[in-house]
Coordinates of C-alpha atoms and ligand atoms in Angstrom, one line a residue:
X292 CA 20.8 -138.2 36.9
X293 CA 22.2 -135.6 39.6
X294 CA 23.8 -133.4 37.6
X295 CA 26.2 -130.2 38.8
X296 CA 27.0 -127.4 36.3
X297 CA 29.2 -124.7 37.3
X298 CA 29.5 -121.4 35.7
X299 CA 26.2 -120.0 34.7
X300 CA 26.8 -117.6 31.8
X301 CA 25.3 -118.3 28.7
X302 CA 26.1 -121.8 27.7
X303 CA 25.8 -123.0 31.5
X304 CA 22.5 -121.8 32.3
X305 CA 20.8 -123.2 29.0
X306 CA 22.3 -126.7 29.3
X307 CA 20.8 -126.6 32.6
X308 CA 17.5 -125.7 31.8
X309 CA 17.5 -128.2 29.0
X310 CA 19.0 -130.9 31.1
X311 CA 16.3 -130.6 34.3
X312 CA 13.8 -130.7 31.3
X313 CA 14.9 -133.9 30.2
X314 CA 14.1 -134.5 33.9
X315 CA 17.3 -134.4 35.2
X316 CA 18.1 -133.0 38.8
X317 CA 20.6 -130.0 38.2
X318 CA 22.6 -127.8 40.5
X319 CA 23.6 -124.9 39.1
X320 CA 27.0 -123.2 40.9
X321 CA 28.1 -119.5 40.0
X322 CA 30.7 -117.4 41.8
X323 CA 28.7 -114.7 41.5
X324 CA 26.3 -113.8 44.5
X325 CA 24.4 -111.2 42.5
X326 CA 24.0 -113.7 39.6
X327 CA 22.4 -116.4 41.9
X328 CA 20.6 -114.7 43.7
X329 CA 18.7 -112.9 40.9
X330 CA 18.2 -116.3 39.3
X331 CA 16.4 -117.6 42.6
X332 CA 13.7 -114.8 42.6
X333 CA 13.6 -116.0 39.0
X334 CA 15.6 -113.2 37.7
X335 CA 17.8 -114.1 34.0
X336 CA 21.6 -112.3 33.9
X337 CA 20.9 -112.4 30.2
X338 CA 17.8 -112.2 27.5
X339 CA 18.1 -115.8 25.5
X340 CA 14.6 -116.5 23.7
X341 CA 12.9 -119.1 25.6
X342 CA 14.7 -119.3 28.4
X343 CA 13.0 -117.8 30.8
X344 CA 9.9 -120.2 30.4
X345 CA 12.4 -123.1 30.3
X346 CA 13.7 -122.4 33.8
X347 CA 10.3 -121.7 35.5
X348 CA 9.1 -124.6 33.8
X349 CA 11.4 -126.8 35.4
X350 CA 12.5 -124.7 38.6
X351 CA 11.7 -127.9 40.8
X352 CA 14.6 -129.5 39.3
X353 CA 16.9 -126.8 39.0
X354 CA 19.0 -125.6 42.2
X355 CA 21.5 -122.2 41.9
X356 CA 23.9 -122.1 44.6
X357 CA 27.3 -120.3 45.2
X358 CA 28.4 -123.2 47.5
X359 CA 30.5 -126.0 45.8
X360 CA 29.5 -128.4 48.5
X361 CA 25.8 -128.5 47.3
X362 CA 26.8 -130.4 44.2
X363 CA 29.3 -132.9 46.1
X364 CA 26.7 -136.0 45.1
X365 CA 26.4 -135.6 41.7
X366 CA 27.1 -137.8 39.1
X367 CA 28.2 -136.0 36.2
X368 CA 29.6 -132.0 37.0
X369 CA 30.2 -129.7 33.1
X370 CA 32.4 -127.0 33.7
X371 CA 30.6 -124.1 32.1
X372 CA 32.8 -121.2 32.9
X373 CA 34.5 -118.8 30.8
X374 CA 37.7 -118.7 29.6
X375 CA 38.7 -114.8 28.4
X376 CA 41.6 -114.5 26.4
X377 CA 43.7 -111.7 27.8
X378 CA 46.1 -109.9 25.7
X379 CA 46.1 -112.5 23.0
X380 CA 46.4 -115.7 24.9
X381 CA 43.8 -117.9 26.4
X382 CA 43.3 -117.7 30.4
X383 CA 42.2 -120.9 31.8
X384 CA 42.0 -119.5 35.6
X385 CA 38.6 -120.4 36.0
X386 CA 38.7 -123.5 34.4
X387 CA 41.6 -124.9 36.6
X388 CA 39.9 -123.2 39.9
X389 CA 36.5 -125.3 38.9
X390 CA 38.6 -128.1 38.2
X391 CA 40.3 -128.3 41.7
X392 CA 37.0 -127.2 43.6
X393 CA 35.3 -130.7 41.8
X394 CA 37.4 -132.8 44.3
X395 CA 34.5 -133.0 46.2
X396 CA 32.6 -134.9 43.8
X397 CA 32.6 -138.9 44.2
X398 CA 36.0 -140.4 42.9
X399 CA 34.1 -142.0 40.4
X400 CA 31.6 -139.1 39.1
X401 CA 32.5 -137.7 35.4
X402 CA 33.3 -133.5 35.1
X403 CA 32.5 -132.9 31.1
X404 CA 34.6 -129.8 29.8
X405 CA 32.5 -128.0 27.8
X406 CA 34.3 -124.2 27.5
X407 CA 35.8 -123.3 24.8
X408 CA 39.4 -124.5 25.4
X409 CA 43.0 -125.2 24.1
X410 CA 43.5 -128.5 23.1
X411 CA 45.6 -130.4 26.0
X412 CA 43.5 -128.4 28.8
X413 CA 40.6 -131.1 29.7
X414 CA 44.0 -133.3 30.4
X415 CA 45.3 -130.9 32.6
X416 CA 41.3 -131.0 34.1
X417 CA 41.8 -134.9 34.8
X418 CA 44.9 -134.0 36.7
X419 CA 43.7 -131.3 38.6
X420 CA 40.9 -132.6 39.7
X421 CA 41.9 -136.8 40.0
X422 CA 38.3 -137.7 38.3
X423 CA 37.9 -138.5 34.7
X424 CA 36.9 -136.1 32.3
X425 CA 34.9 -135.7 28.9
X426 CA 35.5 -132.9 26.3
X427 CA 32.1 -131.9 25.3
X428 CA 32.3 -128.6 23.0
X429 CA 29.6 -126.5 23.0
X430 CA 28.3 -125.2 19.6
X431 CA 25.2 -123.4 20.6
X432 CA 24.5 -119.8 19.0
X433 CA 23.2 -116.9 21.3
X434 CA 19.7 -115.9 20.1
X435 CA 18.9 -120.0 19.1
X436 CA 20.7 -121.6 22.2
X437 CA 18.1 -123.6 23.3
X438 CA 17.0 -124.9 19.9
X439 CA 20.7 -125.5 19.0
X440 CA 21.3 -127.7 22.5
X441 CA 17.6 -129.8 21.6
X442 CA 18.8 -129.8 18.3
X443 CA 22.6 -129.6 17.5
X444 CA 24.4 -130.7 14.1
X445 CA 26.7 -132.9 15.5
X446 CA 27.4 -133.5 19.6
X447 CA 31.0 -134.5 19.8
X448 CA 32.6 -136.4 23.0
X449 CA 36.3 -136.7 23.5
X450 CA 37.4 -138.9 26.2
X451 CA 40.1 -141.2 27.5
X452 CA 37.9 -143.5 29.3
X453 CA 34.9 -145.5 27.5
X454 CA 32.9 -145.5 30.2
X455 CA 32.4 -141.9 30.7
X456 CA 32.3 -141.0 27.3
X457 CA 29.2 -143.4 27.3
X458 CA 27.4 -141.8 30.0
X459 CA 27.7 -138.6 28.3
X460 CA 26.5 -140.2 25.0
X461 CA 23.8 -141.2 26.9
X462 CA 22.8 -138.1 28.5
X463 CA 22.5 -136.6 24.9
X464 CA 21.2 -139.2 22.8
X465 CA 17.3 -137.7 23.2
X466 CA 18.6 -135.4 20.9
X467 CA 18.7 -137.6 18.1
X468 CA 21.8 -135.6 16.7
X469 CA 25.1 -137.7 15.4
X470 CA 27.6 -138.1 18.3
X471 CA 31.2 -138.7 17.1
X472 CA 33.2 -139.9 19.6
X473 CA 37.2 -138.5 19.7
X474 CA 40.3 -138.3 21.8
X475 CA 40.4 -135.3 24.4
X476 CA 42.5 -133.1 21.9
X477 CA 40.2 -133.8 19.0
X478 CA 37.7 -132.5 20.6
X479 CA 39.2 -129.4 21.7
X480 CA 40.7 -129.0 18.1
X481 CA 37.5 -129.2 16.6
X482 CA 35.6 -126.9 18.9
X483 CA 38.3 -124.0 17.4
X484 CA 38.9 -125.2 14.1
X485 CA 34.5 -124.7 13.7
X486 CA 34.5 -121.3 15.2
X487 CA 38.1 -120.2 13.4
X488 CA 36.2 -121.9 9.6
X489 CA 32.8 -119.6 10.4
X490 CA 35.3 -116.4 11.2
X491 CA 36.9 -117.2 8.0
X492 CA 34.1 -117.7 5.6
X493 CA 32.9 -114.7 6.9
X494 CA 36.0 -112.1 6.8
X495 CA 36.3 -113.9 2.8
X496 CA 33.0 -112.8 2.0
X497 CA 33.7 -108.8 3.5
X498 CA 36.8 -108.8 1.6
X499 CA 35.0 -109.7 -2.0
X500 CA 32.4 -106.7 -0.4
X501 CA 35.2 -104.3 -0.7
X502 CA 36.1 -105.1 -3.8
X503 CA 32.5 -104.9 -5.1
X504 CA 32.3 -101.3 -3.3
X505 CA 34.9 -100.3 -6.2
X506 CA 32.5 -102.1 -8.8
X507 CA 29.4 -99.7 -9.7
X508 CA 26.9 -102.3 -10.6
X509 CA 28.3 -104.9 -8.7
X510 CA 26.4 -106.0 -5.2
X511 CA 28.6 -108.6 -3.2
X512 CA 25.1 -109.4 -2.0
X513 CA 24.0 -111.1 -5.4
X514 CA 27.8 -112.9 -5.5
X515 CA 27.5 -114.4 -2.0
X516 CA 24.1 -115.7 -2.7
X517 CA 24.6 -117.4 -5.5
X518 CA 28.2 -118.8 -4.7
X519 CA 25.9 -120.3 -1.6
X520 CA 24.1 -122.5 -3.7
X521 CA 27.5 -124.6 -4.8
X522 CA 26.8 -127.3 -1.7
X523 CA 30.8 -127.3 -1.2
X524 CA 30.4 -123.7 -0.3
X525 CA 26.8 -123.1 1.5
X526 CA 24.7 -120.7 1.8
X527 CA 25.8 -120.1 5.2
X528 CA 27.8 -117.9 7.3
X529 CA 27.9 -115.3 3.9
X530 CA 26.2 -112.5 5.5
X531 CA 28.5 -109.5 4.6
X532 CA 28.4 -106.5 6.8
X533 CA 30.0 -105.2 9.8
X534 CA 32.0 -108.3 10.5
X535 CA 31.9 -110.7 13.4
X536 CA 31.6 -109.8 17.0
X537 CA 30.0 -111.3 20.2
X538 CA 31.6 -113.1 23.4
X539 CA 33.5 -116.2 21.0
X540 CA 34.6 -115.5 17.5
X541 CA 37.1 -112.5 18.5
X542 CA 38.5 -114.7 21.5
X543 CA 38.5 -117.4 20.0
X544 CA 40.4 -117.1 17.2
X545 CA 43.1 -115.2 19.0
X546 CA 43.2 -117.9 21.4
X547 CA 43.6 -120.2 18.8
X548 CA 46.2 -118.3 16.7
X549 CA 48.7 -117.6 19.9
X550 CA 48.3 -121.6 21.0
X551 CA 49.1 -122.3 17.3
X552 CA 52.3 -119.8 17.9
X553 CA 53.4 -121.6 21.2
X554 CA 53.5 -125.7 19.3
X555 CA 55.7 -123.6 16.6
X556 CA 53.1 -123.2 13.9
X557 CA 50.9 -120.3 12.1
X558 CA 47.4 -120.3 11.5
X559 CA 48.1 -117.6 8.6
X560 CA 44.9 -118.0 6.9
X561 CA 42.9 -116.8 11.0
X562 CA 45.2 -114.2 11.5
X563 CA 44.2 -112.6 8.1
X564 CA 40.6 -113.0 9.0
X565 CA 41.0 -111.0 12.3
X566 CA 42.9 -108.4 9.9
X567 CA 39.8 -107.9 7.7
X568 CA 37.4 -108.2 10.5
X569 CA 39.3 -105.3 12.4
X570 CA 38.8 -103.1 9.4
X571 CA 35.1 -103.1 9.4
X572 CA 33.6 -100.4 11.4
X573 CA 36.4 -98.1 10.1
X574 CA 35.0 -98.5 6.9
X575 CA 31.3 -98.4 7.6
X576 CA 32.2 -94.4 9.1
X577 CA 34.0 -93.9 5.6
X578 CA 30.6 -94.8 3.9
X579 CA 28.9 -92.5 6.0
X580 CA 32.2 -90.0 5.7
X581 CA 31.9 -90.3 2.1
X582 CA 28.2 -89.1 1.6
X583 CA 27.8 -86.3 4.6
X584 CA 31.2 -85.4 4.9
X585 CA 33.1 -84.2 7.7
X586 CA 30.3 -86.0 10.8
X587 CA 32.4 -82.8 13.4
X588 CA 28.7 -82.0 15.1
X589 CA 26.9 -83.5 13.2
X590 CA 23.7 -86.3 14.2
X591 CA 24.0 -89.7 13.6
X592 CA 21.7 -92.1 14.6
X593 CA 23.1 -95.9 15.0
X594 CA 20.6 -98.7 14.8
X595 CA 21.1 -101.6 16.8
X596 CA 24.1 -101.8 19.5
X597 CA 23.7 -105.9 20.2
X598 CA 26.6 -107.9 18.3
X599 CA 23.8 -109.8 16.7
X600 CA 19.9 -110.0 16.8
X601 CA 18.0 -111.6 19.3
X602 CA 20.1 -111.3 22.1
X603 CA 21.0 -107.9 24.6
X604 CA 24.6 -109.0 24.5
X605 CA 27.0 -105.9 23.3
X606 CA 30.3 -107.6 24.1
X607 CA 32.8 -107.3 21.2
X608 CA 29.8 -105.9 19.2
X609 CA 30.7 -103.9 15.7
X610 CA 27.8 -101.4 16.6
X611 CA 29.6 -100.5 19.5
X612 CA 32.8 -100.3 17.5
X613 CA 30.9 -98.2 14.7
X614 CA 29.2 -96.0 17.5
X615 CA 33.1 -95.3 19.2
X616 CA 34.5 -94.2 15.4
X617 CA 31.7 -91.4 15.2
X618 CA 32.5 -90.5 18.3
X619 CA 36.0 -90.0 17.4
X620 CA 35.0 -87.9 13.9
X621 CA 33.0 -85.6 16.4
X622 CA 29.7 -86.5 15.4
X623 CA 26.5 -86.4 18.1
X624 CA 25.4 -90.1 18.1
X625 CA 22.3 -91.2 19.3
X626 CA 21.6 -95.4 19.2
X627 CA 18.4 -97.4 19.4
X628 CA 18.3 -101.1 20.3
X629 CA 15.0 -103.2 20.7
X630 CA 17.2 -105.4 23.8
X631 CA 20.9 -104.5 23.9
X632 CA 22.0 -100.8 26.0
X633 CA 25.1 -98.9 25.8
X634 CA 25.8 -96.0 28.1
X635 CA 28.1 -94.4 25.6
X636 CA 25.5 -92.4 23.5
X637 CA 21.9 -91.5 24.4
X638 CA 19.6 -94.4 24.2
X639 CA 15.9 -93.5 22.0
X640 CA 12.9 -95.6 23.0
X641 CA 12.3 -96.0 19.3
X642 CA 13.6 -96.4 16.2
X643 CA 10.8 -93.4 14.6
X644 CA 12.5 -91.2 17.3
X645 CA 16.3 -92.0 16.8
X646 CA 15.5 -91.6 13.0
X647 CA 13.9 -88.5 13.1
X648 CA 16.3 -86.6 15.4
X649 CA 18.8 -87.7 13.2
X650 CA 20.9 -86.5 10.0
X651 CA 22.4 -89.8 9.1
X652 CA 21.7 -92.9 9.9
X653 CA 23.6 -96.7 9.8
X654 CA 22.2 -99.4 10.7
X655 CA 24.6 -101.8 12.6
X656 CA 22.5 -104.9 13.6
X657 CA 19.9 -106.6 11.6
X658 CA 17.2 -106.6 13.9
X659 CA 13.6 -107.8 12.1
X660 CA 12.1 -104.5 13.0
X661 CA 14.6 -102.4 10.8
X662 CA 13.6 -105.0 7.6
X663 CA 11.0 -102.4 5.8
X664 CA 11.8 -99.4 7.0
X665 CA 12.8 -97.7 4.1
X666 CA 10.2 -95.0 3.7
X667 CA 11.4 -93.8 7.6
X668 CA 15.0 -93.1 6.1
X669 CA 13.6 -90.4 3.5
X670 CA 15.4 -87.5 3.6
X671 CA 18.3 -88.8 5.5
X672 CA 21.9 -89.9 4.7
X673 CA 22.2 -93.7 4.9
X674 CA 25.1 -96.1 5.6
X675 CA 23.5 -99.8 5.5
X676 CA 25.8 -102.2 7.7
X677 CA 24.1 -105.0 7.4
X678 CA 22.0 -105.0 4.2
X679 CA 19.0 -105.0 5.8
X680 CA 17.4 -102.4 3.3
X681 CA 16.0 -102.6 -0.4
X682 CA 18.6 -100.7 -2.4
X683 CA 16.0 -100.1 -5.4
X684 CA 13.7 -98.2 -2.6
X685 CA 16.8 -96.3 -2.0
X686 CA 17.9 -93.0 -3.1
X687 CA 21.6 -93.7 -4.3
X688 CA 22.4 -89.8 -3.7
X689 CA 22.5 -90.4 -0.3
X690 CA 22.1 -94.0 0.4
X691 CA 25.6 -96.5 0.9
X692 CA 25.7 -100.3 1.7
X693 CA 28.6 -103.2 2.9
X694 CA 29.5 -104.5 -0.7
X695 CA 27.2 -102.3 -3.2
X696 CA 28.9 -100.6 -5.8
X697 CA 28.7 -96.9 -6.2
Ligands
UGA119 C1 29.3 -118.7 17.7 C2 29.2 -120.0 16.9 O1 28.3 -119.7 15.8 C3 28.6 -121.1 17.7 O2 28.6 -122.3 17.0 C4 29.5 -121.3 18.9 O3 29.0 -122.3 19.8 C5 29.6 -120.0 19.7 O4 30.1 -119.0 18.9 C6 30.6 -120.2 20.8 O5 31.8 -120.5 20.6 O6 30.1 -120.3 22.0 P1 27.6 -116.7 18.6 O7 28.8 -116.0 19.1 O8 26.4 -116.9 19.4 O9 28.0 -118.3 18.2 O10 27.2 -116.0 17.3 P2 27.1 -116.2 15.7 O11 25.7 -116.4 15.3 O12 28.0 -117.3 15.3 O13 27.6 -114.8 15.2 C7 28.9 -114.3 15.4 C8 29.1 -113.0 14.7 O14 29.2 -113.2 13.3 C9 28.0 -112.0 14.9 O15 28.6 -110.8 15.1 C10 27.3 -112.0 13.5 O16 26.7 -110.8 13.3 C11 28.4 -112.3 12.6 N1 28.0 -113.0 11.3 C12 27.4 -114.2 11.4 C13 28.2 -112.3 10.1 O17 28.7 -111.2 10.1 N2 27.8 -113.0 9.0 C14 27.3 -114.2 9.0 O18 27.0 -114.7 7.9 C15 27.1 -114.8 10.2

């Protein structure tokens, strides 16, 4: 198929590199001249595992352009863009703009909605744009996107219109994965109510961490694990720490709680999982607080500044948020990231270096190369953010982690 995707952020430029590898023909519109341009000397915006190979793999087959005219023949268009919340609310600009620039697709080509985005908007796409539309949420994780688009749990296609709802079944079915097929607004529902669930389970299992903090003897670590293995809970999505960050969850569920507001109702049980979510990074500092004292000129090296491994994205990233409250206390921080970059603090090439010119240390993301490191940390006052490190190689004098008791 000839297949237009516009918006080439994260979700857009992996569903077209898996799409032209699936032998597709796939044109590939940004706004951004910078963006496209880079991407046409074979330049990524972004560090995604895999991806890179992916799109010179199939470059033959993949076409990045800023001109909306270039994909007037195609036969299905995904609008890929993103849709930022601003103060609270949802803002759909660049969904509507895409919408009304896809008039120049045939009458009868397909767009497929595939940002994040309040239920009722993909109708608003149809009417904006007179073509029929598919609501195709995107579940892919940064740092797996491309094994989670070959791959995913569940695809899900809401549409009005049989007919394009079965060419998008078709285009996915090599993946093997259940489709369920759902109205427009069921789709868009379920897209929120699976990021809102994973914010929740996650902002549950950091509030039973606090508790355990007051517990000597108790490790939340131990409790999450083992209330995992009751299938009606999961082991998933328990990972205590520093709370969730990235470019979805914190949108997201703002989004979702102020649309909830507008139709008259309260998601009561989101809101509170922001609540405890904002509290996080406060609290790592008052680990570190608790065992140094005042951190007024004092060193502190942060590890990790990415909002997760595997990926060099920082936005709405808890290290950042850690690395801003030492700022505040006065201390001198220093960061190390194998990917991500910040310009607030001084960057160190390594992990050895940020260490060792360090007093204190927390460790923010759980990269793989700060597993094991505990004979580096001798000597030094430790705030674990992200239980990375062996607590019995730890000295408890100066050692702290997310949900250990002391
Ligand atoms: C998330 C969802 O997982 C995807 O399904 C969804 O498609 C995507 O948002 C989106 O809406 O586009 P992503 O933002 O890439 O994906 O990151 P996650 O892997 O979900 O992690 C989100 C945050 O939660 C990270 O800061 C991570 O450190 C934190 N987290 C995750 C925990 O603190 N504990 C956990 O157990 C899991």
């Amino acid at each position: 198929m000839k297949i237009g995707i516009v918006g080439l952020g994260y979700v857009g430029l992996v569903t077209a590199a898996v799409l032209a590898d699936q032998g597709h023909y796939v044109a590939g519109v940004d706004i951004d001249e910078n963006k496209v341009k880079g991407l046409n000397c074979n330049r990524l915006p972004i560090y995604e595992p895999g991806l890179d190979e992916l799109i010179a793999k199939n470059r033959d087959r993949l076409h990045f352009t800023n001109r909306y005219d270039e994909v007037s023949e195609v036969e299905l268009a995904f609008i890929t863009v993103s849709t930022p919340t601003i103060n609270g609310r949802i803002n759909l600009d660049y969904v509507f703009l895409a919408a009304k620039s896809l008039r120049i697709i045939p009458k009868d080509s397909v767009i497929v909605v595939k940002s994040t985005v309040v239920p009722g908007t993909s109708r608003k796409v149809r009417e904006i744009s007179e073509r029929e539309v598919v609501s195709n949420p995107e579940f892919l994780k940064e740092g797996s996107a491309i094994q989670d688009t070959l791959k995913p749990d569940r695809i899900v296609i809401g549409s009005e219109s049989k007919e394009a709802g079965d060419l998008v079944e078709e285009l996915w079915r090599f993946t093997g994965s259940p489709i369920f097929r759902t109205t427009l607004e069921e789709a868009e529902m379920i897209k929120y109510a699976a990021n809102s669930f994973l914010a929740l389970k996650i902002s549950f299992i950091n509030e039973i961490a606090n508790l355990c903090e007051k517990l000597p003897g108790c490790d939340a670590k131990v409790v999450a694990k083992v209330i995992g293995m009751d299938k009606r809970i999961s082991p998933y999505f328990l990972d205590l720490g520093l709370g969730w960050g990235g470019s979805c969850f914190p949108k997201d569920t703002q989004a979702f709680v102020s649309f909830a507001k507008d139709m008259g109702e309260r998601l009561r049980t989101v809101e509170a999982a922001i609540e405890v979510n904002s509290e996080r990074a406060v609290r790592a500092v008052n680990l570190l607080k608790g065992l140094m004292g005042s951190l007024m000129g004092r060193r502190v090296c942060v590890l990790g500044v990415a909002f997760k491994p595997n990926t060099d994205d920082t936005r709405e990233s808890m290290a950042i948020k850690v690395i801003k409250k030492l700022l505040e206390e006065g201390a001198v921080v220093m960061a190390y990231d194998p990917k991500a970059r910040t310009d607030l603090v001084n960057m160190l090439p390594s992990k050895e270096e940020c260490i060792r010119e360090a007093e204190g240390v927390v460790v923010a993301t759980e990269w793989g190369e700060f597993y094991g490191i505990e004979d580096l940390l001798k000597n030094k006052y430790v705030v674990d953010g992200r239980r990375v490190l062996r607590k019995e190689l730890m000295d408890g004098r100066y050692f702290r982690a997310i949900g250990l008791g002391y």
